[in-house]
Short mmCIF file of C-alpha atoms in Angstrom, two decimals:
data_model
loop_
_atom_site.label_atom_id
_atom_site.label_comp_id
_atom_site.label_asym_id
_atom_site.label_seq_id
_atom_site.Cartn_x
_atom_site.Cartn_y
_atom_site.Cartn_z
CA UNK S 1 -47.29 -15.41 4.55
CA UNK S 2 -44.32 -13.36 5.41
CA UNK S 3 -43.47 -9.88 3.31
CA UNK S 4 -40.61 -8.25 3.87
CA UNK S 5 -40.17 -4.83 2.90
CA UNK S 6 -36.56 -3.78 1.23
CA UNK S 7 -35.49 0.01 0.21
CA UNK S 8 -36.12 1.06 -3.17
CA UNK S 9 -32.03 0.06 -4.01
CA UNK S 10 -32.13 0.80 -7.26
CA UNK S 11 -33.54 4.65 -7.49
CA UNK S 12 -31.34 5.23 -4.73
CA UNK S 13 -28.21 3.57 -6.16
CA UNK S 14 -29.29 5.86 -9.49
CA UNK S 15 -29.45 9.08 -7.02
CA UNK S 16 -26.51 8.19 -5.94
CA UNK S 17 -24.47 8.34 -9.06
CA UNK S 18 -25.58 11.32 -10.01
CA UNK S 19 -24.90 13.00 -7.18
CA UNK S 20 -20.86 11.70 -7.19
CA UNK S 21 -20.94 12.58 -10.42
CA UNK S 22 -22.18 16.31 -9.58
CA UNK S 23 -25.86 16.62 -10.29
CA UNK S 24 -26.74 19.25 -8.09
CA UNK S 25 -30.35 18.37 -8.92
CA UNK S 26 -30.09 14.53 -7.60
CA UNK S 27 -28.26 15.86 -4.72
CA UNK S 28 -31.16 17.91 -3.69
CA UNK S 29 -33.86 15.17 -4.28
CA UNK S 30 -31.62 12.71 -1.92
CA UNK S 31 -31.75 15.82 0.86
CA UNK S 32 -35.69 16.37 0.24
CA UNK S 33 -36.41 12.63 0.43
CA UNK S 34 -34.14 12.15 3.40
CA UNK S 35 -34.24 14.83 5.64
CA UNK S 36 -37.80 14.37 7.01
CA UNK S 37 -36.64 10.60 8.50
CA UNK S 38 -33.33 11.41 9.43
CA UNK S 39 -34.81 14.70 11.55
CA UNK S 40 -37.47 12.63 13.34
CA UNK S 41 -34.81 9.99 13.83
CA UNK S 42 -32.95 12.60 15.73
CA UNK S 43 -35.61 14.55 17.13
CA UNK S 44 -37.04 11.45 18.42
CA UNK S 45 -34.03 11.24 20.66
CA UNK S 46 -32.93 15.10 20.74
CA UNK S 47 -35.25 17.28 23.09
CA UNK S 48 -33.59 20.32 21.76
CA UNK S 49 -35.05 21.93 18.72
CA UNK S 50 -31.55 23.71 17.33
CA UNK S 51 -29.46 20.54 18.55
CA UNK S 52 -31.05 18.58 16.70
CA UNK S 53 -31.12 20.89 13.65
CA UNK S 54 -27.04 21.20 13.95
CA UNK S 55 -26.94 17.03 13.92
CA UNK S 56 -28.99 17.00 11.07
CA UNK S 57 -26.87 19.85 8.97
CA UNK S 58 -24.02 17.50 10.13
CA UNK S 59 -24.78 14.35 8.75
CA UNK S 60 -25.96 15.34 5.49
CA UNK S 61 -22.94 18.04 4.85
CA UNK S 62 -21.00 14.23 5.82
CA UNK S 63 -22.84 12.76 3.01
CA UNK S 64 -21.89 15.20 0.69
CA UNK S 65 -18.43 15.53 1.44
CA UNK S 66 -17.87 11.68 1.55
CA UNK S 67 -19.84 11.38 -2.02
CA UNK S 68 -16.52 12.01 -3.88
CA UNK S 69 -14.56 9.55 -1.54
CA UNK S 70 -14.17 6.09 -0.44
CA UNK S 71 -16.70 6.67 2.68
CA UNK S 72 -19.46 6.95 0.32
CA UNK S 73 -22.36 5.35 0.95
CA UNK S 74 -22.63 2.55 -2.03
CA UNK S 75 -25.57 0.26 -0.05
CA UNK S 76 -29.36 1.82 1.86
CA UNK S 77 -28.17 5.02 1.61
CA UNK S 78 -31.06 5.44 4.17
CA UNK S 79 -29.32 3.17 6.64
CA UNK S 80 -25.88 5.20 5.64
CA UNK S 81 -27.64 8.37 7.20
CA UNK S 82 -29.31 6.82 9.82
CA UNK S 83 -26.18 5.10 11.18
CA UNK S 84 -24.35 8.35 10.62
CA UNK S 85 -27.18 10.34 12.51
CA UNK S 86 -27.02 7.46 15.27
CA UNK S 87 -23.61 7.53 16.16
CA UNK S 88 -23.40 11.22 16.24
CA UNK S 89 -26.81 10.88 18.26
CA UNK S 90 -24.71 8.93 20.82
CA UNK S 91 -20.96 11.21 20.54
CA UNK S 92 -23.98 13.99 22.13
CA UNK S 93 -25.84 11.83 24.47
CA UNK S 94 -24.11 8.45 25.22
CA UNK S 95 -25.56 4.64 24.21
CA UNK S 96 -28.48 5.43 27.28
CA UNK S 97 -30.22 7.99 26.07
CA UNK S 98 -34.23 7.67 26.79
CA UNK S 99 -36.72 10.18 26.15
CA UNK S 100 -37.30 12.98 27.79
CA UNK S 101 -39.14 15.72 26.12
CA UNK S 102 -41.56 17.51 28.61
CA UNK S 103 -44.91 17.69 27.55
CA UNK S 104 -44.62 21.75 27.28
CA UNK S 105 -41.78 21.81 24.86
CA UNK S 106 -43.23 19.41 22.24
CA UNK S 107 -45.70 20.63 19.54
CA UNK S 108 -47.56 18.00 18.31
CA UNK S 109 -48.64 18.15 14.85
CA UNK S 110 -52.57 19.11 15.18
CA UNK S 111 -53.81 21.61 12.39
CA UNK S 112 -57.34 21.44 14.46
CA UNK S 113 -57.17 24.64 16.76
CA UNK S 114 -59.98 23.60 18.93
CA UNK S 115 -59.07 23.60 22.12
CA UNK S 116 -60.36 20.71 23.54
CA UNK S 117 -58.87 18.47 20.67
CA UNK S 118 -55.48 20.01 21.25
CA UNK S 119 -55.50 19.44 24.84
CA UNK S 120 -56.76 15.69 24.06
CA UNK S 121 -54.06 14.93 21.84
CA UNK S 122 -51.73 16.68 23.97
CA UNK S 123 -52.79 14.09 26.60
CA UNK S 124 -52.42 10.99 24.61
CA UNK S 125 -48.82 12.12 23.57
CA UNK S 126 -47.94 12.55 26.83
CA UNK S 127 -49.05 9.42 27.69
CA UNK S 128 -46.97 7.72 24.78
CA UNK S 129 -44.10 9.96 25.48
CA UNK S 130 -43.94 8.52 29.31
CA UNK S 131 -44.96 4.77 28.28
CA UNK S 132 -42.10 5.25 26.11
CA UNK S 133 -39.64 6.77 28.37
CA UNK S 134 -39.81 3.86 30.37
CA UNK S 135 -38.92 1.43 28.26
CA UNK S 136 -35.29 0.02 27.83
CA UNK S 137 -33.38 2.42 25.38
CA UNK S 138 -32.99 -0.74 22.92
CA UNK S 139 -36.98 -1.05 22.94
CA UNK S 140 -37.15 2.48 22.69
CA UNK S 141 -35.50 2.51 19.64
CA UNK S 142 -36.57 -0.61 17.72
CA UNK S 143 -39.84 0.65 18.11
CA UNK S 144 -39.27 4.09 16.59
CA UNK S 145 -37.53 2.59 13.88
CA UNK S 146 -39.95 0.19 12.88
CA UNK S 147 -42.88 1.73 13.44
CA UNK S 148 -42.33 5.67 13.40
CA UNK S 149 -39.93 5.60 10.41
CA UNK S 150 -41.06 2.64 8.38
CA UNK S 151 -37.74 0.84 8.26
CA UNK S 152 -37.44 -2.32 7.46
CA UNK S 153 -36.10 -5.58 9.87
CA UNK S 154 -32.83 -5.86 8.00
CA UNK S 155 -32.47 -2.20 8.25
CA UNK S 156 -33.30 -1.82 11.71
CA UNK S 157 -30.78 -5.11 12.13
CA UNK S 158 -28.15 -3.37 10.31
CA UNK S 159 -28.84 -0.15 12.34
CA UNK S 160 -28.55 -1.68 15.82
CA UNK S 161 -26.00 -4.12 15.03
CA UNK S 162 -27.95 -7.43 15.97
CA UNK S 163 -28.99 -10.05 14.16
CA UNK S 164 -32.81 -10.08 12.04
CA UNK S 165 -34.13 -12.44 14.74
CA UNK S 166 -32.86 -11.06 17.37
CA UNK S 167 -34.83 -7.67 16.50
CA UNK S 168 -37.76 -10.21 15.55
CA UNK S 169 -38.28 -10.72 19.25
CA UNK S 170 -37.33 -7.16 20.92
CA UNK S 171 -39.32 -5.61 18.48
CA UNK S 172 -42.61 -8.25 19.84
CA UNK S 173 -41.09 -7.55 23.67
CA UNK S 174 -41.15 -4.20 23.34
CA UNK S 175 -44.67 -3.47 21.68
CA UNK S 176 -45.91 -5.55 24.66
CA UNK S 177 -44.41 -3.98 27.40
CA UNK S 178 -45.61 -0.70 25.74
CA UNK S 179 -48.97 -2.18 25.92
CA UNK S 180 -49.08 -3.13 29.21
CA UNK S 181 -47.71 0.18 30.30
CA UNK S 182 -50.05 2.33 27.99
CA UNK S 183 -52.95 0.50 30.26
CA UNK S 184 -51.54 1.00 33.58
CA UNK S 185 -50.90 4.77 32.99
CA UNK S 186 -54.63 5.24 31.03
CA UNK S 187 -56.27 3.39 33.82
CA UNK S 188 -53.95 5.59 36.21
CA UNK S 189 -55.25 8.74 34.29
CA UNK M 1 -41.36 -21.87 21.86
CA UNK M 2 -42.97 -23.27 18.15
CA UNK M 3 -45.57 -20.75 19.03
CA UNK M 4 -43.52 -17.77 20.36
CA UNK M 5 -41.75 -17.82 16.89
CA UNK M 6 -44.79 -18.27 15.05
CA UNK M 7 -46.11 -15.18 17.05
CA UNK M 8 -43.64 -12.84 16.27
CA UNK M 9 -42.99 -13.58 12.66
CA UNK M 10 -46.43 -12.76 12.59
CA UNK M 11 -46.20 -9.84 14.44
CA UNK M 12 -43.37 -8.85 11.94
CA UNK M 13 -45.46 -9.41 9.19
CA UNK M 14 -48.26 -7.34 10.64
CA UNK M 15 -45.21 -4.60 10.96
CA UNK M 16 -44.39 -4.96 7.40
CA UNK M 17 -48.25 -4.58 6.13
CA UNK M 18 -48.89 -1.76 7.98
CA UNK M 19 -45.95 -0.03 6.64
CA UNK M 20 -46.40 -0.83 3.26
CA UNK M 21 -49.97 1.15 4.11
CA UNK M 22 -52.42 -1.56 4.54
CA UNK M 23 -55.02 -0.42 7.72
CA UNK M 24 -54.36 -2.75 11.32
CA UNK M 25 -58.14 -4.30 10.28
CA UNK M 26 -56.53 -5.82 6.83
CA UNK M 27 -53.68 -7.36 8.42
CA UNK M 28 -55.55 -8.68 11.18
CA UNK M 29 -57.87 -10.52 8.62
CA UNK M 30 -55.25 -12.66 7.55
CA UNK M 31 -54.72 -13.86 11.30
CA UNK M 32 -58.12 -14.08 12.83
CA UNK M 33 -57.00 -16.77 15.63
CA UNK M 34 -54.11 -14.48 16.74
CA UNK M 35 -55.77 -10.87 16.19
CA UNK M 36 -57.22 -10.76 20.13
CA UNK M 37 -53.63 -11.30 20.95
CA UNK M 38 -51.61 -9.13 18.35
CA UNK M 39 -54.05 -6.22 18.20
CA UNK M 40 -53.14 -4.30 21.36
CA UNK M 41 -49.34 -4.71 20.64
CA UNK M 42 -49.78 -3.13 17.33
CA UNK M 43 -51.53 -0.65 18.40
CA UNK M 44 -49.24 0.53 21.05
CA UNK M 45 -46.13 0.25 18.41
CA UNK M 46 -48.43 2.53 16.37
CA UNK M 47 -48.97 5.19 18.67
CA UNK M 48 -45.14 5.97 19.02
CA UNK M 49 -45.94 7.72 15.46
CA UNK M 50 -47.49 10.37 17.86
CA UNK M 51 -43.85 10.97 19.20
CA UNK M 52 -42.80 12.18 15.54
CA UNK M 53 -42.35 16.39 15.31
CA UNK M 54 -44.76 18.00 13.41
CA UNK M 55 -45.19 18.11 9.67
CA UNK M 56 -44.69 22.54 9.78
CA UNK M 57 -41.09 21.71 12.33
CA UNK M 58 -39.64 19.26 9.89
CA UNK M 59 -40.12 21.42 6.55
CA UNK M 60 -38.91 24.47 8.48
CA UNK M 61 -35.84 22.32 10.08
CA UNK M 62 -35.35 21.17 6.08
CA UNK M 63 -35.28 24.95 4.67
CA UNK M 64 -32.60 25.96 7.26
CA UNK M 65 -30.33 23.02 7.23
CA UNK M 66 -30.59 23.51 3.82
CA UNK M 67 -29.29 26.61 3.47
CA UNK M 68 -26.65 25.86 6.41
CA UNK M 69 -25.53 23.25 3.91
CA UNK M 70 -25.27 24.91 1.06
CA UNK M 71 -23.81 28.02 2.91
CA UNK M 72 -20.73 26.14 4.24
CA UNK M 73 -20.28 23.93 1.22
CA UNK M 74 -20.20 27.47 -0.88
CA UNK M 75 -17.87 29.12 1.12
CA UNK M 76 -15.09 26.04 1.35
CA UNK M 77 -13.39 26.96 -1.95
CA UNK M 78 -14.00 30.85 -1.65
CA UNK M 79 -11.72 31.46 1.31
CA UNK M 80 -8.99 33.11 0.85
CA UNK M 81 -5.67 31.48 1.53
CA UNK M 82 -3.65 32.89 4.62
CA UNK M 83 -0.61 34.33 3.98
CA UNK M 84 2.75 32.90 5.57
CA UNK M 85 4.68 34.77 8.22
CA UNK M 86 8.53 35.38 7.42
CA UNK M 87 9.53 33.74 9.89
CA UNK M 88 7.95 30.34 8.58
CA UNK M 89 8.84 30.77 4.97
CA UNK M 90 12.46 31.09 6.47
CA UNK M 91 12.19 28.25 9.08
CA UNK M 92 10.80 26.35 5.99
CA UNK M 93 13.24 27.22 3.58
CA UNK M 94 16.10 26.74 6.22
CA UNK M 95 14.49 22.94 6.59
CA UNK M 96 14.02 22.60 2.80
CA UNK M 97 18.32 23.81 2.26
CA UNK M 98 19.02 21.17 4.70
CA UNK M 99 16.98 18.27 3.17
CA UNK M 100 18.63 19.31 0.19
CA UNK M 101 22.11 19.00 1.80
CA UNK M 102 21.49 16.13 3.08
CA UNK M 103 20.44 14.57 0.78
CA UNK M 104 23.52 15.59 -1.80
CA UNK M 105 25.44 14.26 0.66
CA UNK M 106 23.76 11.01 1.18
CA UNK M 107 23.89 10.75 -2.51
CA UNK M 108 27.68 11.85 -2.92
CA UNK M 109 28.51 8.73 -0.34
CA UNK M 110 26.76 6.55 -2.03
CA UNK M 111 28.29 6.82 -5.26
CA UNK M 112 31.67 6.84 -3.64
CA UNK M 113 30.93 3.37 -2.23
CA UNK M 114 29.47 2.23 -5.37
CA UNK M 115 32.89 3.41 -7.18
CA UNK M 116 34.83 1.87 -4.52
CA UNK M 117 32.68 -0.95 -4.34
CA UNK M 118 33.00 -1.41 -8.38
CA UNK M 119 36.98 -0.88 -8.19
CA UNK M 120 37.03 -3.78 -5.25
CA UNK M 121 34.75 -5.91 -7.63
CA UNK M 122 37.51 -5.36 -10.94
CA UNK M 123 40.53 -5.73 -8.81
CA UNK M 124 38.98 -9.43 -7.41
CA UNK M 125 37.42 -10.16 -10.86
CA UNK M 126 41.07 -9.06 -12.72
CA UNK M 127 42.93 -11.24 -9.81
CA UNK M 128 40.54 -14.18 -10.28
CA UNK M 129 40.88 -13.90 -14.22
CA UNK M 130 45.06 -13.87 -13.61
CA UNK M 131 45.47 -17.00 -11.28
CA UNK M 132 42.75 -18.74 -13.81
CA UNK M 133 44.98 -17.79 -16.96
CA UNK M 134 48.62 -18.67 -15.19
CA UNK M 135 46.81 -21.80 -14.53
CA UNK M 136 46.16 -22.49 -17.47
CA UNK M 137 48.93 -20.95 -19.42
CA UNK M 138 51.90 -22.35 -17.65
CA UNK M 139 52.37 -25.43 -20.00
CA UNK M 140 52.09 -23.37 -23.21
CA UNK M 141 54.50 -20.49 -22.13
CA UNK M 142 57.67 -22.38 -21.17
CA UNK M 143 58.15 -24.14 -24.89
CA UNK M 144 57.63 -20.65 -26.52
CA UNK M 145 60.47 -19.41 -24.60
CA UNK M 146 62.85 -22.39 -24.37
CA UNK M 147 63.19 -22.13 -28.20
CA UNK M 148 64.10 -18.48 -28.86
CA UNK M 149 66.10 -18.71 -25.65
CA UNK M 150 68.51 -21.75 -27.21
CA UNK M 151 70.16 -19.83 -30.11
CA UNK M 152 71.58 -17.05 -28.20
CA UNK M 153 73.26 -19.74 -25.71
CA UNK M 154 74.33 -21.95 -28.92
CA UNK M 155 76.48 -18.99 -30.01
CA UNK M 156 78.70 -19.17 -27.20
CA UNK M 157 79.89 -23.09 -27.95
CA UNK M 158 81.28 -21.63 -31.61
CA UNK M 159 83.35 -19.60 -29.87
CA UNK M 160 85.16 -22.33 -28.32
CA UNK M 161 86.27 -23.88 -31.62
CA UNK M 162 88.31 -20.66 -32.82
CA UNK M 163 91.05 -21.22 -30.75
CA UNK M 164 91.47 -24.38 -31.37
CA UNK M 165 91.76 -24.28 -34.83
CA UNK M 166 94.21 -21.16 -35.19
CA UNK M 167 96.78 -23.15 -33.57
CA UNK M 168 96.70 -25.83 -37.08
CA UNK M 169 98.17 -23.23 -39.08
CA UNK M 170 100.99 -22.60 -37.19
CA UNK M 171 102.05 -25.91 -37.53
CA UNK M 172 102.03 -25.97 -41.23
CA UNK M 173 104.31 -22.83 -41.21
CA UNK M 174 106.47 -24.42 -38.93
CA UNK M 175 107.22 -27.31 -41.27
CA UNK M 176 108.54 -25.75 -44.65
CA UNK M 177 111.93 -24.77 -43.20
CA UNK M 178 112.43 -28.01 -41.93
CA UNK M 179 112.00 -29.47 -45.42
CA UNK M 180 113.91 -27.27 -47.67
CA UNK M 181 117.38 -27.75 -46.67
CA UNK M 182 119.77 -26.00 -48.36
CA UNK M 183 122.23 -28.85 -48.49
CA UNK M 184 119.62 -31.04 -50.42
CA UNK M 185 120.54 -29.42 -54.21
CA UNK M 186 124.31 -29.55 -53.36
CA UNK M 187 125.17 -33.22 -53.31
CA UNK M 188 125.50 -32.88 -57.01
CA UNK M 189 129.05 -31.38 -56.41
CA UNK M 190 129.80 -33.79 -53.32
CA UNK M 191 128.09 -36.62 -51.88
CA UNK M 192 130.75 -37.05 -49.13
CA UNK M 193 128.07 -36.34 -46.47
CA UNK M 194 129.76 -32.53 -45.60
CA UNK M 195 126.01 -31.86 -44.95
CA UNK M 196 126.32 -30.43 -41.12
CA UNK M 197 128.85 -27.75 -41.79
CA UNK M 198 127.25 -26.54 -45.03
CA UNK M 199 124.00 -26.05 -43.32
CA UNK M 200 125.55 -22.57 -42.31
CA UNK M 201 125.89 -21.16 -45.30
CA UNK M 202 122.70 -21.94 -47.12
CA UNK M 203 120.77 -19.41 -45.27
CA UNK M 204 122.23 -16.24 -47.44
CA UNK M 205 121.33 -17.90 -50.81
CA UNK M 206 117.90 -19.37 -49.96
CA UNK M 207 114.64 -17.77 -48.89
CA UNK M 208 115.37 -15.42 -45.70
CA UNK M 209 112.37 -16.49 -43.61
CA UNK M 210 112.96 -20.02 -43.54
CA UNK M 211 116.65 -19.94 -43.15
CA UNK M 212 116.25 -17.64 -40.26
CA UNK M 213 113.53 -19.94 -38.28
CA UNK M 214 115.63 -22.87 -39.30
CA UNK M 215 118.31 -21.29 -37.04
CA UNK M 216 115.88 -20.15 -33.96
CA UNK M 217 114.85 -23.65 -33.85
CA UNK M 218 117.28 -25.46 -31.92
CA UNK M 219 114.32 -28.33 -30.90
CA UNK M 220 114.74 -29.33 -34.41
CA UNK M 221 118.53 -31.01 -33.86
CA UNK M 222 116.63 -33.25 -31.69
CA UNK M 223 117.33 -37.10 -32.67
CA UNK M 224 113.61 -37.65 -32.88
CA UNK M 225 112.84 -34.92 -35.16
CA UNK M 226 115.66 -36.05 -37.14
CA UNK M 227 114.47 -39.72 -37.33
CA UNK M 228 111.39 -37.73 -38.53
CA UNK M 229 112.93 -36.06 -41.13
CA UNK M 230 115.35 -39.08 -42.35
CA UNK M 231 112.29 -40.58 -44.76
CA UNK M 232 111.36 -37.02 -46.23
CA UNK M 233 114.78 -36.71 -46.88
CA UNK M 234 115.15 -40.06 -48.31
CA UNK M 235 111.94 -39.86 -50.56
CA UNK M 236 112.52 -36.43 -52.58
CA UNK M 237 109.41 -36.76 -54.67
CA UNK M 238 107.33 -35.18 -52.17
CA UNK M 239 108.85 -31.81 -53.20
#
């Protein structure tokens, strides 16, 4: 049995009004709700802490200004901001951007403050981080998008402009060749 | 290839459960022939969640953008507006005087061709509605006039008759003194026929007028008008 999971359309479409029609309230649950995705969406792909920050601020003072006009967003408002935070992703970077965070300047989330524990997760992120890095930019991505911020396959379609099936089978290349280079670098390590 | 689709819808689906928030050992259960296979892939797409910032960046990134946001979206309708140099307020108002100019002009022309446009359009219409009424007239005019033209020219033939009839009563004045002869009354003294040497002296007892003419007449001695006279002469009753 196949599930596919869609946006919730209709609280967002709800949001939505509210916000053209001024609710500063609704406007301010669509920024707390979507913030945390479109961030990591750009932080995934920004190394730089305050770059990323200023893309952010970007697209959402873009969503606001465009909720009175005809550039509104009147589908997945989700997809509106991620396609927003994408292409202004790639104005910065170009199409090719890949990963490449150092291990020193990332701070993964560990509220343990053990030592040992920080330095193993450290280890294992910067395992991922360099499995990752050397995948194609395309695998890269569908990855992140389907599996680090939950979107769905029509989204993710949507977002990188191919079609559902075609993201069907990058999405199973890339997991594999992550795989496969997850093992080489643990058995490296 | 049957197979390779099969796998990766069910791959997909595995996707799908485990972002809905079912655990990899759920979805795994519902594929137990493919789990060796699919378990190391979805655990390596699951481990890129490791990538993601931490929890403490992301609600201090929110706070600030935030504020960034609201900062900027406050301060669009607060900012003062700039005042105009003089120079552009003239260079503007020099423009705007010669738009304006223009455009009087433009519309001054305009009329004038529409005027002379709508004067072109009478005079045609008015010469059209002419040779259409001439046209059609022509038959109808000429017996209107021909009548009131014929009794002025008819007065000119009476005039012709007046001189011929003034010369009728000259002739009947011309007559009497041939008729009243003096001698006529005196045969009832003599009847010897003395007639021609009497004539003379019947002009101082009779009327003066006709004696007179009887005299200036010397045409009348002719034999013809005598032959004339002979019969009036004879017959007395006409008197």
């Amino acid at each position: 049995m196949i599930v596919i999971v869609l946006p919730d359309i209709p609280i967002e479409n709800e949001l939505l009004d509210r916000a053209r029609q001024g609710d500063q309230l609704a406007r301010r649950t669509i920024y707390e709700q979507y913030f945390p995705p479109v961030y990591n969406f750009i932080r995934l792909r920004i190394n730089d802490r305050q770059t990323a920050e200023d893309i952010a601020a970007d697209v959402f003072l873009d969503f606001f200004r465009a909720l009175g006009g005809k550039r509104a967003p009147s589908g997945s408002l989700r997809g509106w901001l991620f396609r927003v935070a994408r292409h202004k992703v790639i104005d910065q970077y170009g199409a090719n951007q890949r990963l490449t965070t150092p291990i020193d300047e990332w701070h993964p989330d560990a509220p343990e403050n053990m030592p040992d524990v920080q330095f193993m997760r450290a280890s294992r992120t910067e395992r991922i981080r360099e499995a990752m890095r050397l995948l194609k930019p395309e695998q890269q991505e569908v990855l992140l998008l389907r599996f680090a911020q939950n979107l769905s396959l029509e989204e993710t379609a949507d977002l990188m402009d191919r079609s559902v099936s075609a993201v069907k089978s990058l999405q199973f290349r890339a997991a594999d060749n992550l795989r496969q280079l997850l093992n080489d670098l643990e058995r490296e390590a | 290839m049957a197979s390779n689709e099969r796998l990766t819808d069910i791959f997909n689906d595995c996707i799908n459960r485990l972002a809905q928030g079912e655990s990899l050992a759920d979805c795994l259960r519902a594929y137990p022939e493919e789990a060796s296979l699919l378990r190391p892939m979805l655990e390596a797409g699951m481990r890129s969640r490791e990538l993601l910032p931490p929890a403490v960046e992301v609600r201090a990134e929110s706070a600030a953008v935030w504020q960034k946001i609201t900062q900027t979206m406050d301060l669009a309708p607060v900012r003062p507006a700039r005042r105009m140099p003089v120079s552009r307020i003239l260079a503007l108002a020099a423009m705007l005087a010669l738009a304006v100019v223009t455009a009087a002009w433009f519309l001054l022309d305009r009329q004038q061709q529409q005027m002379l446009a709508n004067m072109q359009a009478t005079q045609t219409a008015e010469m059209a509605l002419t040779q259409s009424v001439t046209a059609t007239f022509t038959p109808t005019a000429t017996p209107t006039e021909t009548p009131s033209a014929t009794p002025t020219q008819t007065v000119t033939p009476s005039a012709t008759p007046t001189p011929t009839v003034s010369p009728t009563p000259t002739l009947f004045l011309v007559q009497p003194p041939t008729r009243t002869p003096q001698p006529i009354s005196a045969p009832t003294a003599d009847n010897s026929g003395s007639g021609s040497s009497n004539s003379g002296s019947s002009g101082n007892s009779g009327s003066s007028g006709s004696g007179s003419s009887g005299d200036d007449s010397p045409d009348d001695d002719s034999p013809d008008d005598d032959s004339d006279d002979g019969p009036d002469d004879d017959g007395g009753d006409d008197d």
